[in-house]
């Protein structure tokens, strides 16, 4: 008789459309790991109780998505340096000695850009749009790639400036409002705002994307997102969505749990094909 599979899950609200169960099933099949992975809907305010119950029932680890990444940060006993900084946790590892928390979103973004898209970040001028949880989650890994500069621009300028204070020891990062971008140019613009939920793009001045520049949207969809379309309309050399990042952050979680790296390319291709 085969052994019981190890149990993992993703918790969020909403969660029905999460692609994580499919991604982790594909990883498990590919690497021969005996695990099951499901999506669990958790009501707001109920994260800690749900995570505790999952662990008590023998669960080995969790992915955590909107709106519980901060709750997971509080829930973890031990945090990785990048999760500590991000103030958000998307991966929990249940160990005998306690609950380890990590954040694989930033490494997922960096890996998608630098490995899958072959776009090195060193010496680039990077513009990060947004100053919420999504932006905070990717800042440290981006700065560790040594860009020439990283400007955080947000609709509410003070939130961008506050974020800069938390990361300025890691590299050349500055913050401003969207209007202050006039006259400036960037090689890579990353959209970490929630504007796409309304199929909108933050207002950006003409010429902000340098010739040959790239656009990257942390969001993804079956159709090109509003920001991907913005990039295409403004002459981006490439304008890509965050599906690759989604698969890469999952791969990094999988590695933390199982100690093996799955191949991401076939999984990205499978998801692209619907
Ligand atoms: P998340 O965790 O997804 O980052 P969040 O913490 O609510 O969510 O942050 C949303 C981000 O998107 C913020 O930077 C927000 O700007 P404000 O700080 O000014 O609210 C930004 N945002 C949301 N809708 C936007 C829009 N229509 N145009 C520009 N920025 C928008």
CSV table of C-alpha atoms and ligand atoms in Angstrom, one decimal:
chain,number,residue,atom,x,y,z
A,1,UNK,CA,0.0,0.0,0.0
A,2,UNK,CA,1.3,3.4,-0.8
A,3,UNK,CA,1.9,5.9,2.0
A,4,UNK,CA,-0.5,8.7,2.8
A,5,UNK,CA,0.3,11.8,0.8
A,6,UNK,CA,1.7,14.8,2.7
A,7,UNK,CA,-0.9,17.6,2.9
A,8,UNK,CA,-0.6,21.2,1.7
A,9,UNK,CA,-3.1,23.9,0.9
A,10,UNK,CA,-3.5,27.6,-0.1
A,11,UNK,CA,-5.7,29.8,2.0
A,12,UNK,CA,-7.3,33.0,0.8
A,13,UNK,CA,-10.6,34.9,0.2
A,14,UNK,CA,-11.7,34.4,-2.5
A,15,UNK,CA,-9.9,31.2,-3.5
A,16,UNK,CA,-12.1,29.3,-5.9
A,17,UNK,CA,-10.1,30.5,-9.0
A,18,UNK,CA,-6.6,29.9,-7.5
A,19,UNK,CA,-4.3,28.2,-9.9
A,20,UNK,CA,-2.0,26.9,-7.1
A,21,UNK,CA,-3.6,23.4,-6.7
A,22,UNK,CA,-3.0,22.8,-10.4
A,23,UNK,CA,0.5,24.1,-10.3
A,24,UNK,CA,1.5,22.0,-7.3
A,25,UNK,CA,-0.1,18.9,-8.7
A,26,UNK,CA,1.9,19.3,-11.8
A,27,UNK,CA,5.1,19.9,-9.8
A,28,UNK,CA,4.3,16.8,-7.7
A,29,UNK,CA,3.7,14.6,-10.7
A,30,UNK,CA,6.9,15.8,-12.4
A,31,UNK,CA,9.1,15.2,-9.4
A,32,UNK,CA,7.4,12.1,-8.0
A,33,UNK,CA,6.6,13.7,-4.7
A,34,UNK,CA,3.7,12.1,-2.8
A,35,UNK,CA,1.6,15.1,-1.8
A,36,UNK,CA,-1.9,16.5,-2.0
A,37,UNK,CA,-2.7,20.3,-2.3
A,38,UNK,CA,-6.0,21.9,-2.1
A,39,UNK,CA,-7.6,25.4,-1.9
A,40,UNK,CA,-9.3,26.4,1.4
A,41,UNK,CA,-11.6,29.4,1.6
A,42,UNK,CA,-11.1,31.2,4.9
A,43,UNK,CA,-13.3,34.0,6.2
A,44,UNK,CA,-11.7,37.3,7.1
A,45,UNK,CA,-10.5,37.2,10.7
A,46,UNK,CA,-10.3,33.4,10.7
A,47,UNK,CA,-6.8,32.8,9.3
A,48,UNK,CA,-4.9,31.8,12.5
A,49,UNK,CA,-7.6,29.4,13.6
A,50,UNK,CA,-7.8,27.8,10.1
A,51,UNK,CA,-4.0,27.5,9.9
A,52,UNK,CA,-3.8,26.0,13.4
A,53,UNK,CA,-6.5,23.5,12.5
A,54,UNK,CA,-4.8,22.5,9.3
A,55,UNK,CA,-1.5,22.0,11.1
A,56,UNK,CA,-3.2,19.9,13.8
A,57,UNK,CA,-4.8,17.7,11.2
A,58,UNK,CA,-1.3,16.8,9.9
A,59,UNK,CA,-0.8,19.6,7.3
A,60,UNK,CA,2.8,20.2,6.4
A,61,UNK,CA,2.7,23.7,4.9
A,62,UNK,CA,0.5,26.4,3.5
A,63,UNK,CA,0.5,29.0,0.8
A,64,UNK,CA,-1.2,32.2,1.8
A,65,UNK,CA,-2.8,34.7,-0.5
A,66,UNK,CA,-5.0,37.9,-0.3
A,67,UNK,CA,-6.0,39.0,2.2
A,68,UNK,CA,-4.1,36.9,4.7
A,69,UNK,CA,-0.4,37.5,4.0
A,70,UNK,CA,0.0,39.9,7.0
A,71,UNK,CA,-1.9,37.5,9.3
A,72,UNK,CA,0.5,34.7,8.2
A,73,UNK,CA,3.5,37.0,9.0
A,74,UNK,CA,2.1,37.4,12.5
A,75,UNK,CA,1.3,33.6,12.7
A,76,UNK,CA,4.9,32.5,11.9
A,77,UNK,CA,7.3,31.8,14.7
A,78,UNK,CA,10.4,32.3,12.6
A,79,UNK,CA,10.7,34.6,9.6
A,80,UNK,CA,13.2,34.6,6.7
A,81,UNK,CA,14.9,37.9,6.2
A,82,UNK,CA,13.0,38.7,3.1
A,83,UNK,CA,9.7,37.9,4.7
A,84,UNK,CA,10.6,40.0,7.7
A,85,UNK,CA,11.2,43.0,5.5
A,86,UNK,CA,8.2,42.4,3.3
A,87,UNK,CA,5.9,42.4,6.3
A,88,UNK,CA,4.0,39.6,4.5
A,89,UNK,CA,4.3,35.8,4.3
A,90,UNK,CA,3.0,33.7,1.4
A,91,UNK,CA,4.6,30.4,2.5
A,92,UNK,CA,4.3,28.6,5.8
A,93,UNK,CA,6.4,25.6,6.6
A,94,UNK,CA,5.2,23.5,9.5
A,95,UNK,CA,8.2,22.0,11.4
A,96,UNK,CA,8.5,20.2,14.7
A,97,UNK,CA,10.2,23.2,16.3
A,98,UNK,CA,7.7,25.7,15.0
A,99,UNK,CA,6.2,27.5,12.1
A,100,UNK,CA,8.6,29.0,9.5
A,101,UNK,CA,7.4,31.9,7.4
A,102,UNK,CA,8.8,33.0,4.0
A,103,UNK,CA,7.9,35.2,1.1
A,104,UNK,CA,8.6,33.7,-2.3
A,105,UNK,CA,6.8,36.4,-4.4
A,106,UNK,CA,9.9,38.6,-4.9
A,107,UNK,CA,12.2,35.7,-5.8
A,108,UNK,CA,9.4,34.5,-8.2
A,109,UNK,CA,9.4,37.9,-9.9
A,110,UNK,CA,13.2,38.1,-10.2
A,111,UNK,CA,13.5,34.5,-11.5
A,112,UNK,CA,10.8,35.0,-14.1
A,113,UNK,CA,12.5,38.2,-15.4
A,114,UNK,CA,16.1,37.1,-15.2
A,115,UNK,CA,15.8,33.4,-16.0
A,116,UNK,CA,12.6,32.9,-18.0
A,117,UNK,CA,12.8,36.2,-19.9
A,118,UNK,CA,16.6,36.5,-19.8
A,119,UNK,CA,16.3,40.1,-18.7
A,120,UNK,CA,19.1,40.9,-16.2
A,121,UNK,CA,18.1,43.6,-13.6
A,122,UNK,CA,21.6,44.9,-12.7
A,123,UNK,CA,22.2,48.5,-13.7
A,124,UNK,CA,18.6,49.0,-14.9
A,125,UNK,CA,16.5,51.9,-14.1
A,126,UNK,CA,13.4,50.3,-12.5
A,127,UNK,CA,10.1,52.0,-11.8
A,128,UNK,CA,7.8,50.2,-9.4
A,129,UNK,CA,4.2,51.4,-9.4
A,130,UNK,CA,2.3,51.0,-6.2
A,131,UNK,CA,3.2,51.0,-2.5
A,132,UNK,CA,0.9,48.3,-1.0
A,133,UNK,CA,1.5,44.8,0.0
A,134,UNK,CA,2.4,43.6,-3.5
A,135,UNK,CA,5.1,46.2,-3.9
A,136,UNK,CA,6.5,45.6,-0.4
A,137,UNK,CA,6.7,41.9,-1.2
A,138,UNK,CA,9.1,42.3,-4.1
A,139,UNK,CA,11.3,45.2,-3.0
A,140,UNK,CA,14.1,43.4,-1.3
A,141,UNK,CA,14.7,40.7,-4.0
A,142,UNK,CA,14.7,43.5,-6.7
A,143,UNK,CA,17.2,45.6,-4.8
A,144,UNK,CA,19.5,42.6,-4.3
A,145,UNK,CA,19.8,42.4,-8.1
A,146,UNK,CA,21.7,45.8,-8.0
A,147,UNK,CA,19.6,48.0,-10.3
A,148,UNK,CA,21.0,51.5,-11.1
A,149,UNK,CA,18.0,52.9,-9.4
A,150,UNK,CA,14.6,51.8,-8.2
A,151,UNK,CA,11.8,54.5,-8.0
A,152,UNK,CA,8.6,53.6,-6.2
A,153,UNK,CA,5.8,55.8,-7.5
A,154,UNK,CA,2.4,55.7,-5.9
A,155,UNK,CA,-1.0,57.5,-6.3
A,156,UNK,CA,-0.6,58.4,-2.6
A,157,UNK,CA,3.0,59.7,-2.6
A,158,UNK,CA,3.6,59.5,1.1
A,159,UNK,CA,3.0,55.8,1.1
A,160,UNK,CA,5.9,55.4,-1.4
A,161,UNK,CA,8.1,57.6,0.7
A,162,UNK,CA,7.3,55.6,3.8
A,163,UNK,CA,8.2,52.4,2.0
A,164,UNK,CA,11.6,53.9,0.9
A,165,UNK,CA,12.5,54.4,4.6
A,166,UNK,CA,12.2,50.6,5.2
A,167,UNK,CA,14.4,49.6,2.3
A,168,UNK,CA,16.9,52.4,1.7
A,169,UNK,CA,19.8,50.5,3.3
A,170,UNK,CA,19.5,47.8,0.6
A,171,UNK,CA,20.2,50.0,-2.5
A,172,UNK,CA,19.4,53.2,-4.5
A,173,UNK,CA,15.6,53.4,-3.8
A,174,UNK,CA,13.5,56.6,-3.8
A,175,UNK,CA,9.8,57.4,-3.7
A,176,UNK,CA,7.4,59.9,-5.3
A,177,UNK,CA,3.9,60.6,-6.6
A,178,UNK,CA,2.9,59.6,-10.1
A,179,UNK,CA,3.0,63.3,-11.4
A,180,UNK,CA,6.6,63.6,-10.3
A,181,UNK,CA,7.6,61.1,-12.9
A,182,UNK,CA,7.3,63.7,-15.7
A,183,UNK,CA,10.6,64.0,-17.5
A,184,UNK,CA,12.0,60.8,-16.1
A,185,UNK,CA,12.7,57.5,-18.0
A,186,UNK,CA,13.0,53.9,-17.0
A,187,UNK,CA,14.2,50.7,-18.6
A,188,UNK,CA,11.6,48.5,-16.7
A,189,UNK,CA,8.2,49.5,-15.3
A,190,UNK,CA,6.7,47.0,-12.9
A,191,UNK,CA,3.0,47.4,-12.1
A,192,UNK,CA,2.3,46.4,-8.4
A,193,UNK,CA,-0.9,48.5,-8.1
A,194,UNK,CA,-4.4,47.1,-7.8
A,195,UNK,CA,-5.6,49.4,-10.7
A,196,UNK,CA,-5.9,46.4,-13.0
A,197,UNK,CA,-8.8,45.1,-10.9
A,198,UNK,CA,-10.8,47.9,-12.5
A,199,UNK,CA,-9.1,47.3,-15.9
A,200,UNK,CA,-7.3,50.6,-15.4
A,201,UNK,CA,-3.7,51.8,-15.4
A,202,UNK,CA,-2.2,54.5,-13.1
A,203,UNK,CA,-1.8,57.8,-15.1
A,204,UNK,CA,1.8,57.9,-16.4
A,205,UNK,CA,3.5,60.8,-18.2
A,206,UNK,CA,4.5,60.4,-21.8
A,207,UNK,CA,8.0,59.2,-22.4
A,208,UNK,CA,8.4,57.5,-19.0
A,209,UNK,CA,9.3,54.2,-20.7
A,210,UNK,CA,12.7,54.3,-22.3
A,211,UNK,CA,13.1,53.2,-25.9
A,212,UNK,CA,13.5,49.4,-25.8
A,213,UNK,CA,12.1,49.3,-22.3
A,214,UNK,CA,10.1,46.5,-20.7
A,215,UNK,CA,6.8,46.4,-18.9
A,216,UNK,CA,5.9,43.8,-16.3
A,217,UNK,CA,2.5,43.4,-14.6
A,218,UNK,CA,2.3,41.4,-11.4
A,219,UNK,CA,-1.3,40.6,-12.4
A,220,UNK,CA,-2.2,38.1,-15.0
A,221,UNK,CA,-5.3,37.0,-16.9
A,222,UNK,CA,-6.5,34.9,-19.8
A,223,UNK,CA,-6.6,38.2,-21.8
A,224,UNK,CA,-3.7,40.8,-21.8
A,225,UNK,CA,-4.1,42.9,-18.6
A,226,UNK,CA,-4.7,46.7,-18.8
A,227,UNK,CA,-1.0,47.4,-18.0
A,228,UNK,CA,0.3,44.8,-20.5
A,229,UNK,CA,-1.9,46.6,-23.1
A,230,UNK,CA,-0.5,50.0,-21.9
A,231,UNK,CA,3.1,48.7,-22.5
A,232,UNK,CA,2.2,47.4,-26.0
A,233,UNK,CA,0.6,50.8,-26.8
A,234,UNK,CA,3.7,52.7,-25.6
A,235,UNK,CA,6.4,50.8,-27.6
A,236,UNK,CA,7.6,48.4,-24.9
A,237,UNK,CA,10.1,45.9,-26.3
A,238,UNK,CA,8.3,43.3,-24.2
A,239,UNK,CA,5.2,43.7,-22.1
A,240,UNK,CA,4.4,40.6,-20.0
A,241,UNK,CA,2.0,39.6,-17.3
A,242,UNK,CA,2.7,37.9,-13.9
A,243,UNK,CA,1.8,34.3,-14.8
A,244,UNK,CA,5.5,33.3,-14.9
A,245,UNK,CA,6.0,34.9,-11.5
A,246,UNK,CA,3.0,32.9,-10.1
A,247,UNK,CA,4.6,29.7,-11.2
A,248,UNK,CA,8.0,30.7,-10.0
A,249,UNK,CA,6.8,31.7,-6.5
A,250,UNK,CA,5.1,28.3,-6.3
A,251,UNK,CA,8.3,26.5,-7.4
A,252,UNK,CA,10.2,28.3,-4.6
A,253,UNK,CA,7.5,27.3,-2.1
A,254,UNK,CA,7.7,23.7,-3.4
A,255,UNK,CA,11.4,23.7,-2.9
A,256,UNK,CA,11.2,25.0,0.6
A,257,UNK,CA,8.7,22.2,1.5
A,258,UNK,CA,10.1,19.3,-0.4
A,259,UNK,CA,13.8,20.1,-1.0
A,260,UNK,CA,13.5,19.7,-4.8
A,261,UNK,CA,13.2,22.2,-7.7
A,262,UNK,CA,10.4,21.5,-10.1
A,263,UNK,CA,10.8,22.5,-13.7
A,264,UNK,CA,8.7,25.6,-14.3
A,265,UNK,CA,8.7,26.0,-18.1
A,266,UNK,CA,6.3,23.1,-18.9
A,267,UNK,CA,4.0,24.3,-16.1
A,268,UNK,CA,3.9,27.9,-17.4
A,269,UNK,CA,3.2,26.5,-20.9
A,270,UNK,CA,0.4,24.3,-19.6
A,271,UNK,CA,-1.2,27.2,-17.8
A,272,UNK,CA,-0.9,29.5,-20.8
A,273,UNK,CA,-2.8,26.9,-22.8
A,274,UNK,CA,-5.7,27.1,-20.4
B,1,LIG,P1,-1.9,45.0,-2.6
B,1,LIG,O1,-1.7,44.2,-1.4
B,1,LIG,O2,-2.4,44.3,-3.8
B,1,LIG,O3,-0.6,45.8,-3.0
B,1,LIG,P2,-3.0,47.3,-1.4
B,1,LIG,O4,-2.2,47.2,-0.2
B,1,LIG,O5,-4.5,47.7,-1.2
B,1,LIG,O6,-3.1,46.0,-2.2
B,1,LIG,O7,-2.4,48.4,-2.4
B,1,LIG,C1,-2.9,48.7,-3.6
B,1,LIG,C2,-2.0,49.6,-4.4
B,1,LIG,O8,-2.6,49.9,-5.7
B,1,LIG,C3,-1.7,50.9,-3.7
B,1,LIG,O9,-0.4,51.4,-4.1
B,1,LIG,C4,-2.8,51.8,-4.4
B,1,LIG,O10,-2.5,53.2,-4.3
B,1,LIG,P3,-2.9,54.1,-3.0
B,1,LIG,O11,-1.8,53.8,-2.0
B,1,LIG,O12,-2.8,55.5,-3.5
B,1,LIG,O13,-4.2,53.6,-2.6
B,1,LIG,C5,-2.7,51.3,-5.8
B,1,LIG,N1,-3.9,51.6,-6.6
B,1,LIG,C6,-5.1,51.0,-6.4
B,1,LIG,N2,-6.0,51.4,-7.4
B,1,LIG,C7,-5.3,52.3,-8.1
B,1,LIG,C8,-5.7,53.1,-9.3
B,1,LIG,N3,-6.9,53.1,-9.8
B,1,LIG,N4,-4.7,53.9,-9.8
B,1,LIG,C9,-3.5,54.0,-9.2
B,1,LIG,N5,-3.1,53.2,-8.1
B,1,LIG,C10,-4.0,52.4,-7.6
